[in-house]
Amino acid sequence: MSNVSTRDHSDLPASGRAPGPAVPLALAPIRSVADWRDAILAKLVYALGRDQRTASDRDWFEALALALRDRVVAHGLDSDDLTRAAGHKRVYYLSLEFLVGRLLVDTLTNLDMTGLTRAALGELGADFERVRAAEPDAALGNGGLGRLAACFMESAASLAIPTCGYGIRYENGLFRQEIRNGVQVELPEDWLAAGNPWEIRRPERDCDIGFGGHVEQVGDDDGATRCVWHPAELVRAVAHDTPVIGWRARHANRLRLWSARAVAPLRLDAFNAGDYLGAVADDVRARSVSRVLYPSDTTPAGQELRLRQEYFFSAASLHDILRRHLAEGYDLSRLPDMAAIQLNDTHPAIAIAEMMRLLVDRHGTAWNEAWRITCGCFSYTNHTLLPEALETWPVALMERLLPRHMQIIYRLNADHLEAARAKGAASDSLQASLSMIDETQGRRVRMGTLAFVGSHRVNGVSALHTGLMRETVFHDLHVLHPDRITNVTNGITFRRWLFEANPRLTGLLVDVLGDAVLDDPSVLAGLRGLAGDPGLRARLIACRRANKVALSNLVGEQLGIGLDPDALFDVHVKRLHEYKRQLLNILEAVSLWQAIRARPAAGWVPRVKIFAGKAAASYAQARLIIRLINDVASVINSDPVTSDLLKVVFLPNFNVSLAEIIIPAADLSEQISTAGMEASGTGNMKFALNGALTIGTLDGANIEIHDHVGADNIFIFGLTAAEVAVRRLDGWHPECSIVASPALAGAIEAIGRGTFSPGEDTRFAPIVDELRRTDRFLVTADFDSYAEAQRRVAALWRDRDAWWRAAVLNTAGMGPFSSDRAIGEYAEKIWHVTGLER
């Protein structure tokens, strides 16, 4: 581990850099527990002003985090120096979410300082487990999109690929979820209330971002004209850096998050006139940009705020990228050689137009050359085929909020459509399909089309998803650019989701496979030859049971529900959305409950159904499904006939830290989305890595997991993506499926008549009506197949040797799903960059 830091020369061109070696700063080497104990204590006393005798767990966490941050910053500055000296290409990852979770244990793991820290805190009279629990989860994301971005940042550092992540520093995140009387209640997430010791404020990187105003045509001395945008409003983007250390401290990158402030946060004239609210109104308005993740867009004001957020962080990030590039002495024509900019979904797609504005308007680059540079830098990851996720913005809103960008989009669109005509796409229908402007729904800008056209590579995140992109949502664009779409299947960082989340299983794997498994995920394949070893299975069972006891204790503490750790833990934890079909799961739970009540002595497998996940505050149907799950749980858990055989649990406020407890305790992983609608999934990978068996449709990465673990070790059910498409084209009548399935009909009838909502029979009428009339996500079509797969689950659970053999084979097959592999593919196929050599 490096024990010196260096000065930051990031703004100096090569010719302006001080000669000779960087100047070392005082950072005492850590050679013993005593050294580390003294470093932590020094932070407690001199950085925080706390007394060791009265320090709280939070105080010790902050002191430890600050001491660790010093070491990570040292690595980061060394990495920056090496990147500049080598003239190495950098990656810039733009994402609206970075669901990093807690960073303490992640940092300790990658620095190999966990044991040292336990001992040092022990000598200081602090308890390591309580100290780690004092860290709040960073409220910077919601689901798989943000967690993927966090995994990718860690893997890029582990592979020594110079990378900077850019996003928004949300003050209140999505929301903190509470369940009151079965209902989701949204409260502000106050994760920054006590400060964030990991971040470093970088005021010299702040920049002002414009909105509104008008565009003026200005003549140059040579007779040419150029456009000058005069914004009506400026919002200051305030930079905060969080260092990201890679595995075994090979390299460190940074995550730069922008918070929003008014350029003039206080109008002193208004304040002195007694208008105290008016004096800070501009700052309140500005701060709203970085206050909440995914503000409701059901109102025009909400739509505008979302667009403001997306432009705000994209523009600030591009400003920073160009500043760095020019400060290091490079010409803008070389930008594609030095910068790979990855758009993580459509949220930052406005960056395409912003790059053109900066190059053409601010730096005087010719239009065609600016477009070459832009397309050479940008690549775009699509994460969904859902229409609502392929963002569109009203043209009127764009013209008002970003007038120059709308002009640029019009010209880009004209060039794009002319090029399409030259390739034979001249019909009105094709031109309408290819256009960046959707004229059918009140004129809206298609951000997915802008991202596609402005990128040199567009990737899907699973083999199925990539194929569907080519066949459906981007079909016509794919015909025009047949080599542009490529596939990079998602991955997860094993450091977080195995080594940290499941140390018991990690220890077992090291004992069996050796230390090499910590560095090379392909070593996991060696478990295949040991799947029949009864000794290995016994140890695996012991690991899993201990994890289930820990989860049971948490459920008991939070919900007052007692769980049997020897029951089958059937887990469905993810964002609440109808296509993810938590409704299918709870319907089957109701059906199972009814069957157990009818035949309580039929030899049922004891089962615990575990749910967790947040529904968007404005998503009424998803919020109602959460209430249904909780109301069903209330009835089933209090039923003396079935309570020993079936429990239903909904854990509130699902986040990374909760996932780290749930996933290692899961026996069965629910990945039951409507086929063709889940782009990839990463939860499926985390569960399978930890030895849970998957029940799922042939959707997203489930298909690739199926191929790697074997058909006998996964429970596949339901319609395929092609069958779903045919069913919808032929006209879908859910009532036929309900009539044909007594079990399904009985479950729906119980919900509809108020069995789980006494005194309010119509509480779940919107759910029942949706199932009977439209069933857009084919819950009823897949119900019987799903129920039959659950009976196969129960049968295999009874055969203990067969179940645990399958569990071993699931872990053995997960090597290819490392985010290190995914980042390696991005680097080779999309970014054209290599890891730094040391």
mmCIF file with all atom_site columns, C-alpha atoms in Angstrom, residues 544-648:
data_model
loop_
_atom_site.group_PDB
_atom_site.id
_atom_site.type_symbol
_atom_site.label_atom_id
_atom_site.label_alt_id
_atom_site.label_comp_id
_atom_site.label_asym_id
_atom_site.label_entity_id
_atom_site.label_seq_id
_atom_site.pdbx_PDB_ins_code
_atom_site.Cartn_x
_atom_site.Cartn_y
_atom_site.Cartn_z
_atom_site.occupancy
_atom_site.B_iso_or_equiv
_atom_site.pdbx_formal_charge
_atom_site.auth_seq_id
_atom_site.auth_comp_id
_atom_site.auth_asym_id
_atom_site.auth_atom_id
_atom_site.pdbx_PDB_model_num
ATOM 1   C CA . ARG A 1 544 ? -26.409 -20.811 4.563   1.00 0.00 ? 544 ARG A CA 1
ATOM 2   C CA . ARG A 1 545 ? -28.137 -21.599 7.845   1.00 0.00 ? 545 ARG A CA 1
ATOM 3   C CA . ALA A 1 546 ? -25.995 -19.109 9.731   1.00 0.00 ? 546 ALA A CA 1
ATOM 4   C CA . ASN A 1 547 ? -26.893 -16.443 7.165   1.00 0.00 ? 547 ASN A CA 1
ATOM 5   C CA . LYS A 1 548 ? -30.577 -17.351 7.481   1.00 0.00 ? 548 LYS A CA 1
ATOM 6   C CA . VAL A 1 549 ? -30.392 -17.028 11.258  1.00 0.00 ? 549 VAL A CA 1
ATOM 7   C CA . ALA A 1 550 ? -28.942 -13.529 10.820  1.00 0.00 ? 550 ALA A CA 1
ATOM 8   C CA . LEU A 1 551 ? -31.761 -12.553 8.455   1.00 0.00 ? 551 LEU A CA 1
ATOM 9   C CA . SER A 1 552 ? -34.359 -14.112 10.766  1.00 0.00 ? 552 SER A CA 1
ATOM 10  C CA . ASN A 1 553 ? -33.019 -12.036 13.649  1.00 0.00 ? 553 ASN A CA 1
ATOM 11  C CA . LEU A 1 554 ? -33.313 -8.886  11.527  1.00 0.00 ? 554 LEU A CA 1
ATOM 12  C CA . VAL A 1 555 ? -36.907 -9.726  10.572  1.00 0.00 ? 555 VAL A CA 1
ATOM 13  C CA . GLY A 1 556 ? -37.724 -10.371 14.204  1.00 0.00 ? 556 GLY A CA 1
ATOM 14  C CA . GLU A 1 557 ? -36.240 -7.038  15.255  1.00 0.00 ? 557 GLU A CA 1
ATOM 15  C CA . GLN A 1 558 ? -37.897 -4.985  12.520  1.00 0.00 ? 558 GLN A CA 1
ATOM 16  C CA . LEU A 1 559 ? -41.245 -6.718  12.072  1.00 0.00 ? 559 LEU A CA 1
ATOM 17  C CA . GLY A 1 560 ? -41.754 -8.894  15.143  1.00 0.00 ? 560 GLY A CA 1
ATOM 18  C CA . ILE A 1 561 ? -42.210 -11.970 12.938  1.00 0.00 ? 561 ILE A CA 1
ATOM 19  C CA . GLY A 1 562 ? -40.494 -15.198 13.921  1.00 0.00 ? 562 GLY A CA 1
ATOM 20  C CA . LEU A 1 563 ? -38.970 -17.204 11.058  1.00 0.00 ? 563 LEU A CA 1
ATOM 21  C CA . ASP A 1 564 ? -37.789 -20.807 10.931  1.00 0.00 ? 564 ASP A CA 1
ATOM 22  C CA . PRO A 1 565 ? -34.249 -20.769 9.469   1.00 0.00 ? 565 PRO A CA 1
ATOM 23  C CA . ASP A 1 566 ? -34.749 -24.350 8.291   1.00 0.00 ? 566 ASP A CA 1
ATOM 24  C CA . ALA A 1 567 ? -37.661 -23.301 6.052   1.00 0.00 ? 567 ALA A CA 1
ATOM 25  C CA . LEU A 1 568 ? -37.160 -22.569 2.373   1.00 0.00 ? 568 LEU A CA 1
ATOM 26  C CA . PHE A 1 569 ? -36.338 -18.851 2.025   1.00 0.00 ? 569 PHE A CA 1
ATOM 27  C CA . ASP A 1 570 ? -38.033 -17.759 -1.205  1.00 0.00 ? 570 ASP A CA 1
ATOM 28  C CA . VAL A 1 571 ? -36.832 -14.224 -1.998  1.00 0.00 ? 571 VAL A CA 1
ATOM 29  C CA . HIS A 1 572 ? -38.183 -11.537 -4.330  1.00 0.00 ? 572 HIS A CA 1
ATOM 30  C CA . VAL A 1 573 ? -36.358 -8.261  -3.733  1.00 0.00 ? 573 VAL A CA 1
ATOM 31  C CA . LYS A 1 574 ? -36.148 -5.550  -6.378  1.00 0.00 ? 574 LYS A CA 1
ATOM 32  C CA . ARG A 1 575 ? -37.802 -2.360  -7.539  1.00 0.00 ? 575 ARG A CA 1
ATOM 33  C CA . LEU A 1 576 ? -41.602 -2.645  -7.576  1.00 0.00 ? 576 LEU A CA 1
ATOM 34  C CA . HIS A 1 577 ? -42.835 -2.629  -11.143 1.00 0.00 ? 577 HIS A CA 1
ATOM 35  C CA . GLU A 1 578 ? -45.649 -4.549  -12.743 1.00 0.00 ? 578 GLU A CA 1
ATOM 36  C CA . TYR A 1 579 ? -43.353 -6.131  -15.321 1.00 0.00 ? 579 TYR A CA 1
ATOM 37  C CA . LYS A 1 580 ? -41.199 -7.585  -12.535 1.00 0.00 ? 580 LYS A CA 1
ATOM 38  C CA . ARG A 1 581 ? -44.382 -9.355  -11.435 1.00 0.00 ? 581 ARG A CA 1
ATOM 39  C CA . GLN A 1 582 ? -44.329 -9.291  -7.664  1.00 0.00 ? 582 GLN A CA 1
ATOM 40  C CA . LEU A 1 583 ? -48.070 -9.692  -8.235  1.00 0.00 ? 583 LEU A CA 1
ATOM 41  C CA . LEU A 1 584 ? -47.566 -13.148 -9.771  1.00 0.00 ? 584 LEU A CA 1
ATOM 42  C CA . ASN A 1 585 ? -45.573 -14.180 -6.713  1.00 0.00 ? 585 ASN A CA 1
ATOM 43  C CA . ILE A 1 586 ? -48.123 -12.991 -4.160  1.00 0.00 ? 586 ILE A CA 1
ATOM 44  C CA . LEU A 1 587 ? -50.986 -14.530 -6.155  1.00 0.00 ? 587 LEU A CA 1
ATOM 45  C CA . GLU A 1 588 ? -49.221 -17.884 -5.983  1.00 0.00 ? 588 GLU A CA 1
ATOM 46  C CA . ALA A 1 589 ? -48.637 -17.345 -2.261  1.00 0.00 ? 589 ALA A CA 1
ATOM 47  C CA . VAL A 1 590 ? -52.395 -16.841 -1.785  1.00 0.00 ? 590 VAL A CA 1
ATOM 48  C CA . SER A 1 591 ? -53.086 -19.972 -3.823  1.00 0.00 ? 591 SER A CA 1
ATOM 49  C CA . LEU A 1 592 ? -50.539 -21.948 -1.779  1.00 0.00 ? 592 LEU A CA 1
ATOM 50  C CA . TRP A 1 593 ? -52.098 -20.702 1.464   1.00 0.00 ? 593 TRP A CA 1
ATOM 51  C CA . GLN A 1 594 ? -55.514 -21.836 0.288   1.00 0.00 ? 594 GLN A CA 1
ATOM 52  C CA . ALA A 1 595 ? -54.137 -25.258 -0.654  1.00 0.00 ? 595 ALA A CA 1
ATOM 53  C CA . ILE A 1 596 ? -52.413 -25.687 2.716   1.00 0.00 ? 596 ILE A CA 1
ATOM 54  C CA . ARG A 1 597 ? -55.615 -24.728 4.544   1.00 0.00 ? 597 ARG A CA 1
ATOM 55  C CA . ALA A 1 598 ? -57.521 -27.303 2.508   1.00 0.00 ? 598 ALA A CA 1
ATOM 56  C CA . ARG A 1 599 ? -55.003 -30.097 3.197   1.00 0.00 ? 599 ARG A CA 1
ATOM 57  C CA . PRO A 1 600 ? -52.794 -29.095 6.144   1.00 0.00 ? 600 PRO A CA 1
ATOM 58  C CA . ALA A 1 601 ? -51.364 -32.607 6.593   1.00 0.00 ? 601 ALA A CA 1
ATOM 59  C CA . ALA A 1 602 ? -50.251 -33.059 2.963   1.00 0.00 ? 602 ALA A CA 1
ATOM 60  C CA . GLY A 1 603 ? -46.514 -32.831 3.696   1.00 0.00 ? 603 GLY A CA 1
ATOM 61  C CA . TRP A 1 604 ? -45.929 -29.234 2.621   1.00 0.00 ? 604 TRP A CA 1
ATOM 62  C CA . VAL A 1 605 ? -42.421 -27.768 2.516   1.00 0.00 ? 605 VAL A CA 1
ATOM 63  C CA . PRO A 1 606 ? -42.182 -24.952 5.090   1.00 0.00 ? 606 PRO A CA 1
ATOM 64  C CA . ARG A 1 607 ? -41.596 -21.744 3.138   1.00 0.00 ? 607 ARG A CA 1
ATOM 65  C CA . VAL A 1 608 ? -40.918 -18.073 3.866   1.00 0.00 ? 608 VAL A CA 1
ATOM 66  C CA . LYS A 1 609 ? -41.799 -15.610 1.109   1.00 0.00 ? 609 LYS A CA 1
ATOM 67  C CA . ILE A 1 610 ? -39.558 -12.544 1.469   1.00 0.00 ? 610 ILE A CA 1
ATOM 68  C CA . PHE A 1 611 ? -40.306 -9.334  -0.443  1.00 0.00 ? 611 PHE A CA 1
ATOM 69  C CA . ALA A 1 612 ? -38.588 -5.940  -0.480  1.00 0.00 ? 612 ALA A CA 1
ATOM 70  C CA . GLY A 1 613 ? -38.530 -3.012  -2.874  1.00 0.00 ? 613 GLY A CA 1
ATOM 71  C CA . LYS A 1 614 ? -39.756 0.511   -3.421  1.00 0.00 ? 614 LYS A CA 1
ATOM 72  C CA . ALA A 1 615 ? -42.489 1.686   -5.762  1.00 0.00 ? 615 ALA A CA 1
ATOM 73  C CA . ALA A 1 616 ? -42.227 5.112   -7.375  1.00 0.00 ? 616 ALA A CA 1
ATOM 74  C CA . ALA A 1 617 ? -44.320 7.555   -5.371  1.00 0.00 ? 617 ALA A CA 1
ATOM 75  C CA . SER A 1 618 ? -46.526 8.308   -8.385  1.00 0.00 ? 618 SER A CA 1
ATOM 76  C CA . TYR A 1 619 ? -46.922 4.663   -9.468  1.00 0.00 ? 619 TYR A CA 1
ATOM 77  C CA . ALA A 1 620 ? -50.327 3.908   -7.923  1.00 0.00 ? 620 ALA A CA 1
ATOM 78  C CA . GLN A 1 621 ? -50.628 0.296   -9.068  1.00 0.00 ? 621 GLN A CA 1
ATOM 79  C CA . ALA A 1 622 ? -47.178 -0.663  -7.773  1.00 0.00 ? 622 ALA A CA 1
ATOM 80  C CA . ARG A 1 623 ? -47.922 0.990   -4.431  1.00 0.00 ? 623 ARG A CA 1
ATOM 81  C CA . LEU A 1 624 ? -51.179 -0.968  -4.265  1.00 0.00 ? 624 LEU A CA 1
ATOM 82  C CA . ILE A 1 625 ? -49.287 -4.212  -4.900  1.00 0.00 ? 625 ILE A CA 1
ATOM 83  C CA . ILE A 1 626 ? -47.086 -3.394  -1.901  1.00 0.00 ? 626 ILE A CA 1
ATOM 84  C CA . ARG A 1 627 ? -50.218 -2.989  0.190   1.00 0.00 ? 627 ARG A CA 1
ATOM 85  C CA . LEU A 1 628 ? -51.582 -6.286  -1.113  1.00 0.00 ? 628 LEU A CA 1
ATOM 86  C CA . ILE A 1 629 ? -48.353 -8.082  -0.150  1.00 0.00 ? 629 ILE A CA 1
ATOM 87  C CA . ASN A 1 630 ? -48.486 -6.629  3.350   1.00 0.00 ? 630 ASN A CA 1
ATOM 88  C CA . ASP A 1 631 ? -52.191 -7.323  3.809   1.00 0.00 ? 631 ASP A CA 1
ATOM 89  C CA . VAL A 1 632 ? -51.748 -10.908 2.606   1.00 0.00 ? 632 VAL A CA 1
ATOM 90  C CA . ALA A 1 633 ? -48.822 -11.259 5.016   1.00 0.00 ? 633 ALA A CA 1
ATOM 91  C CA . SER A 1 634 ? -50.939 -10.013 7.908   1.00 0.00 ? 634 SER A CA 1
ATOM 92  C CA . VAL A 1 635 ? -53.613 -12.658 7.293   1.00 0.00 ? 635 VAL A CA 1
ATOM 93  C CA . ILE A 1 636 ? -51.329 -15.585 6.473   1.00 0.00 ? 636 ILE A CA 1
ATOM 94  C CA . ASN A 1 637 ? -48.862 -14.969 9.303   1.00 0.00 ? 637 ASN A CA 1
ATOM 95  C CA . SER A 1 638 ? -51.679 -14.921 11.879  1.00 0.00 ? 638 SER A CA 1
ATOM 96  C CA . ASP A 1 639 ? -53.398 -18.059 10.590  1.00 0.00 ? 639 ASP A CA 1
ATOM 97  C CA . PRO A 1 640 ? -52.782 -20.852 13.158  1.00 0.00 ? 640 PRO A CA 1
ATOM 98  C CA . VAL A 1 641 ? -53.497 -23.512 10.532  1.00 0.00 ? 641 VAL A CA 1
ATOM 99  C CA . THR A 1 642 ? -50.708 -22.407 8.183   1.00 0.00 ? 642 THR A CA 1
ATOM 100 C CA . SER A 1 643 ? -48.321 -20.215 10.157  1.00 0.00 ? 643 SER A CA 1
ATOM 101 C CA . ASP A 1 644 ? -45.786 -23.014 10.689  1.00 0.00 ? 644 ASP A CA 1
ATOM 102 C CA . LEU A 1 645 ? -45.756 -23.814 6.972   1.00 0.00 ? 645 LEU A CA 1
ATOM 103 C CA . LEU A 1 646 ? -45.993 -20.430 5.245   1.00 0.00 ? 646 LEU A CA 1
ATOM 104 C CA . LYS A 1 647 ? -44.875 -16.939 6.193   1.00 0.00 ? 647 LYS A CA 1
ATOM 105 C CA . VAL A 1 648 ? -44.881 -13.769 4.090   1.00 0.00 ? 648 VAL A CA 1
#
